[in-house]
Short mmCIF file of N, CA and C in Angstrom, two decimals:
data_model
loop_
_atom_site.label_atom_id
_atom_site.label_comp_id
_atom_site.label_asym_id
_atom_site.label_seq_id
_atom_site.Cartn_x
_atom_site.Cartn_y
_atom_site.Cartn_z
N MET A 25 6.51 -4.06 20.49
CA MET A 25 7.35 -4.34 19.35
C MET A 25 8.74 -3.81 19.61
N ASN A 26 9.72 -4.54 19.19
CA ASN A 26 11.11 -4.12 19.36
C ASN A 26 11.51 -3.12 18.30
N THR A 27 12.29 -2.11 18.71
CA THR A 27 12.80 -1.14 17.75
C THR A 27 14.31 -1.07 17.87
N LEU A 28 14.92 -0.53 16.85
CA LEU A 28 16.36 -0.31 16.85
C LEU A 28 16.63 1.17 16.64
N ALA A 29 15.87 2.00 17.35
CA ALA A 29 15.89 3.44 17.14
C ALA A 29 17.26 4.06 17.35
N ASN A 30 18.05 3.56 18.26
CA ASN A 30 19.34 4.17 18.55
C ASN A 30 20.51 3.46 17.89
N SER A 31 20.23 2.55 16.99
CA SER A 31 21.28 1.79 16.33
C SER A 31 21.54 2.32 14.93
N GLN A 32 22.79 2.24 14.52
CA GLN A 32 23.15 2.57 13.15
C GLN A 32 22.95 1.31 12.31
N ILE A 33 22.14 1.44 11.27
CA ILE A 33 21.83 0.31 10.42
C ILE A 33 22.05 0.72 8.97
N GLN A 34 22.65 -0.17 8.20
CA GLN A 34 22.81 0.04 6.77
C GLN A 34 22.21 -1.16 6.07
N ALA A 35 21.63 -0.94 4.91
CA ALA A 35 21.06 -2.03 4.12
C ALA A 35 21.36 -1.76 2.66
N SER A 36 21.58 -2.84 1.93
CA SER A 36 21.86 -2.71 0.50
C SER A 36 21.50 -3.99 -0.22
N TYR A 37 21.46 -3.89 -1.55
CA TYR A 37 21.22 -5.04 -2.42
C TYR A 37 22.47 -5.27 -3.26
N SER A 38 22.83 -6.54 -3.43
CA SER A 38 23.94 -6.89 -4.31
C SER A 38 23.84 -8.36 -4.69
N ASP A 39 23.99 -8.64 -5.97
CA ASP A 39 24.08 -10.02 -6.47
C ASP A 39 22.98 -10.95 -5.97
N GLY A 40 21.74 -10.46 -5.96
CA GLY A 40 20.61 -11.31 -5.57
C GLY A 40 20.34 -11.39 -4.09
N TYR A 41 21.05 -10.61 -3.28
CA TYR A 41 20.87 -10.66 -1.83
C TYR A 41 20.63 -9.27 -1.25
N ILE A 42 19.85 -9.23 -0.17
CA ILE A 42 19.72 -8.04 0.66
C ILE A 42 20.67 -8.23 1.84
N PHE A 43 21.47 -7.22 2.10
CA PHE A 43 22.41 -7.24 3.22
C PHE A 43 22.00 -6.18 4.23
N VAL A 44 21.95 -6.55 5.50
CA VAL A 44 21.65 -5.62 6.58
C VAL A 44 22.82 -5.67 7.56
N TYR A 45 23.40 -4.51 7.83
CA TYR A 45 24.55 -4.40 8.73
C TYR A 45 24.16 -3.53 9.92
N MET A 46 24.37 -4.04 11.13
CA MET A 46 24.06 -3.29 12.34
C MET A 46 25.36 -2.92 13.05
N GLU A 47 25.34 -1.80 13.76
CA GLU A 47 26.56 -1.34 14.42
C GLU A 47 27.08 -2.33 15.45
N SER A 48 26.24 -3.22 15.91
CA SER A 48 26.68 -4.24 16.88
C SER A 48 27.56 -5.30 16.23
N GLY A 49 27.64 -5.27 14.90
CA GLY A 49 28.40 -6.29 14.18
C GLY A 49 27.53 -7.38 13.60
N VAL A 50 26.26 -7.38 13.96
CA VAL A 50 25.33 -8.37 13.42
C VAL A 50 25.08 -8.06 11.95
N GLU A 51 25.12 -9.10 11.14
CA GLU A 51 24.82 -8.97 9.72
C GLU A 51 23.75 -9.98 9.35
N ILE A 52 22.78 -9.53 8.56
CA ILE A 52 21.74 -10.41 8.06
C ILE A 52 21.82 -10.36 6.54
N LYS A 53 21.77 -11.52 5.92
CA LYS A 53 21.81 -11.60 4.47
C LYS A 53 20.72 -12.59 4.06
N PHE A 54 19.91 -12.21 3.07
CA PHE A 54 18.93 -13.16 2.57
C PHE A 54 18.71 -12.94 1.08
N PRO A 55 18.38 -14.03 0.36
CA PRO A 55 18.17 -13.91 -1.08
C PRO A 55 16.82 -13.26 -1.38
N VAL A 56 16.80 -12.35 -2.35
CA VAL A 56 15.54 -11.68 -2.70
C VAL A 56 14.52 -12.68 -3.21
N GLU A 57 14.95 -13.82 -3.72
CA GLU A 57 14.01 -14.82 -4.22
C GLU A 57 13.11 -15.38 -3.12
N LYS A 58 13.46 -15.15 -1.86
CA LYS A 58 12.63 -15.60 -0.74
C LYS A 58 11.40 -14.71 -0.53
N ASN A 59 11.35 -13.57 -1.22
CA ASN A 59 10.24 -12.63 -1.06
C ASN A 59 9.64 -12.35 -2.44
N PRO A 60 8.36 -12.68 -2.65
CA PRO A 60 7.75 -12.50 -3.98
C PRO A 60 7.82 -11.08 -4.53
N ARG A 61 7.63 -10.08 -3.69
CA ARG A 61 7.68 -8.69 -4.19
C ARG A 61 9.10 -8.26 -4.52
N LEU A 62 10.03 -8.57 -3.63
CA LEU A 62 11.42 -8.19 -3.88
C LEU A 62 11.96 -8.92 -5.10
N LYS A 63 11.53 -10.14 -5.29
CA LYS A 63 11.99 -10.96 -6.42
C LYS A 63 11.69 -10.28 -7.76
N GLN A 64 10.64 -9.46 -7.80
CA GLN A 64 10.24 -8.78 -9.04
C GLN A 64 10.95 -7.46 -9.25
N GLY A 65 11.73 -7.01 -8.29
CA GLY A 65 12.36 -5.69 -8.36
C GLY A 65 13.62 -5.64 -9.21
N THR A 66 13.88 -4.45 -9.72
CA THR A 66 15.13 -4.19 -10.43
C THR A 66 16.22 -3.90 -9.39
N PRO A 67 17.49 -3.97 -9.78
CA PRO A 67 18.54 -3.61 -8.83
C PRO A 67 18.36 -2.20 -8.25
N GLU A 68 17.91 -1.26 -9.08
CA GLU A 68 17.69 0.11 -8.59
C GLU A 68 16.59 0.15 -7.54
N GLN A 69 15.48 -0.57 -7.79
CA GLN A 69 14.39 -0.62 -6.82
C GLN A 69 14.83 -1.31 -5.54
N LEU A 70 15.60 -2.37 -5.67
CA LEU A 70 16.04 -3.13 -4.50
C LEU A 70 17.03 -2.35 -3.65
N ASN A 71 17.77 -1.45 -4.25
CA ASN A 71 18.72 -0.62 -3.49
C ASN A 71 18.07 0.63 -2.92
N HIS A 72 16.83 0.91 -3.28
CA HIS A 72 16.10 2.05 -2.72
C HIS A 72 15.40 1.57 -1.45
N ILE A 73 16.14 1.53 -0.36
CA ILE A 73 15.68 1.00 0.92
C ILE A 73 15.59 2.13 1.93
N GLU A 74 14.42 2.24 2.56
CA GLU A 74 14.26 3.19 3.67
C GLU A 74 14.34 2.40 4.97
N ILE A 75 15.10 2.91 5.91
CA ILE A 75 15.30 2.23 7.19
C ILE A 75 14.55 2.99 8.27
N SER A 76 13.75 2.26 9.05
CA SER A 76 13.02 2.85 10.17
C SER A 76 13.46 2.15 11.45
N PRO A 77 13.01 2.61 12.60
CA PRO A 77 13.34 1.92 13.85
C PRO A 77 12.79 0.49 13.90
N PHE A 78 11.81 0.18 13.04
CA PHE A 78 11.15 -1.13 13.08
C PHE A 78 11.61 -2.09 11.98
N GLY A 79 12.15 -1.55 10.89
CA GLY A 79 12.52 -2.45 9.80
C GLY A 79 12.90 -1.73 8.53
N LEU A 80 12.73 -2.44 7.43
CA LEU A 80 13.11 -1.95 6.11
C LEU A 80 11.87 -1.74 5.25
N HIS A 81 11.93 -0.72 4.39
CA HIS A 81 10.82 -0.42 3.49
C HIS A 81 11.37 -0.15 2.10
N TRP A 82 10.76 -0.78 1.11
CA TRP A 82 11.09 -0.55 -0.29
C TRP A 82 9.92 0.20 -0.91
N PRO A 83 9.98 1.54 -0.99
CA PRO A 83 8.84 2.32 -1.48
C PRO A 83 8.48 2.00 -2.93
N ASP A 84 9.45 1.69 -3.76
CA ASP A 84 9.16 1.39 -5.16
C ASP A 84 8.44 0.06 -5.34
N LEU A 85 8.55 -0.81 -4.36
CA LEU A 85 7.96 -2.15 -4.44
C LEU A 85 6.83 -2.35 -3.43
N ASP A 86 6.54 -1.34 -2.62
CA ASP A 86 5.51 -1.41 -1.58
C ASP A 86 5.70 -2.63 -0.68
N GLU A 87 6.90 -2.80 -0.20
CA GLU A 87 7.21 -3.94 0.67
C GLU A 87 7.88 -3.45 1.95
N ASP A 88 7.52 -4.09 3.05
CA ASP A 88 8.08 -3.79 4.37
C ASP A 88 8.48 -5.10 5.04
N LEU A 89 9.62 -5.10 5.68
CA LEU A 89 10.06 -6.24 6.48
C LEU A 89 10.54 -5.72 7.82
N SER A 90 10.08 -6.36 8.89
CA SER A 90 10.49 -5.92 10.23
C SER A 90 11.80 -6.58 10.62
N PHE A 91 12.56 -5.89 11.46
CA PHE A 91 13.79 -6.48 11.98
C PHE A 91 13.47 -7.71 12.81
N GLU A 92 12.37 -7.66 13.55
CA GLU A 92 11.97 -8.81 14.36
C GLU A 92 11.72 -10.02 13.47
N GLY A 93 10.98 -9.82 12.38
CA GLY A 93 10.71 -10.91 11.45
C GLY A 93 11.97 -11.44 10.79
N LEU A 94 12.83 -10.52 10.35
CA LEU A 94 14.08 -10.94 9.72
C LEU A 94 14.93 -11.78 10.67
N SER A 95 14.93 -11.42 11.96
CA SER A 95 15.74 -12.16 12.93
C SER A 95 15.20 -13.58 13.13
N ARG A 96 13.91 -13.80 12.77
CA ARG A 96 13.30 -15.13 12.86
C ARG A 96 13.38 -15.88 11.53
N GLY A 97 13.93 -15.24 10.51
CA GLY A 97 13.97 -15.87 9.19
C GLY A 97 12.71 -15.68 8.39
N ASP A 98 11.88 -14.70 8.76
CA ASP A 98 10.65 -14.38 8.03
C ASP A 98 10.98 -13.30 7.01
N PHE A 99 11.02 -13.68 5.75
CA PHE A 99 11.40 -12.75 4.69
C PHE A 99 10.20 -12.19 3.94
N GLY A 100 9.00 -12.35 4.50
CA GLY A 100 7.79 -11.76 3.93
C GLY A 100 7.17 -12.63 2.86
N GLN A 101 5.89 -12.32 2.58
CA GLN A 101 5.15 -13.02 1.55
C GLN A 101 3.93 -12.20 1.19
N PHE A 102 3.30 -12.54 0.09
CA PHE A 102 2.07 -11.85 -0.29
C PHE A 102 0.96 -12.19 0.70
N SER A 103 0.03 -11.25 0.89
CA SER A 103 -1.12 -11.50 1.76
C SER A 103 -1.98 -12.59 1.15
N LYS A 104 -2.52 -13.42 2.01
CA LYS A 104 -3.44 -14.46 1.53
C LYS A 104 -4.83 -13.86 1.45
N VAL A 105 -5.44 -13.95 0.29
CA VAL A 105 -6.78 -13.37 0.08
C VAL A 105 -7.77 -14.47 -0.07
#
């Protein structure tokens, strides 16, 4: 699995979008409506983002998205039961 352990990454929520900024200049933006769990979050919950070498985690919403998935346009979904 690819990691970004040595990269500076910032992430935030604003106006219905999650923004990810990497020190390389790469920016990823996606609408929260693309993810069922994020879609249900409040602005405060959506801005409570933990960044790991592998991706983003929203502890208040129990959601994780990998950088690898985001780079492919995979914005997550509920598990199929």
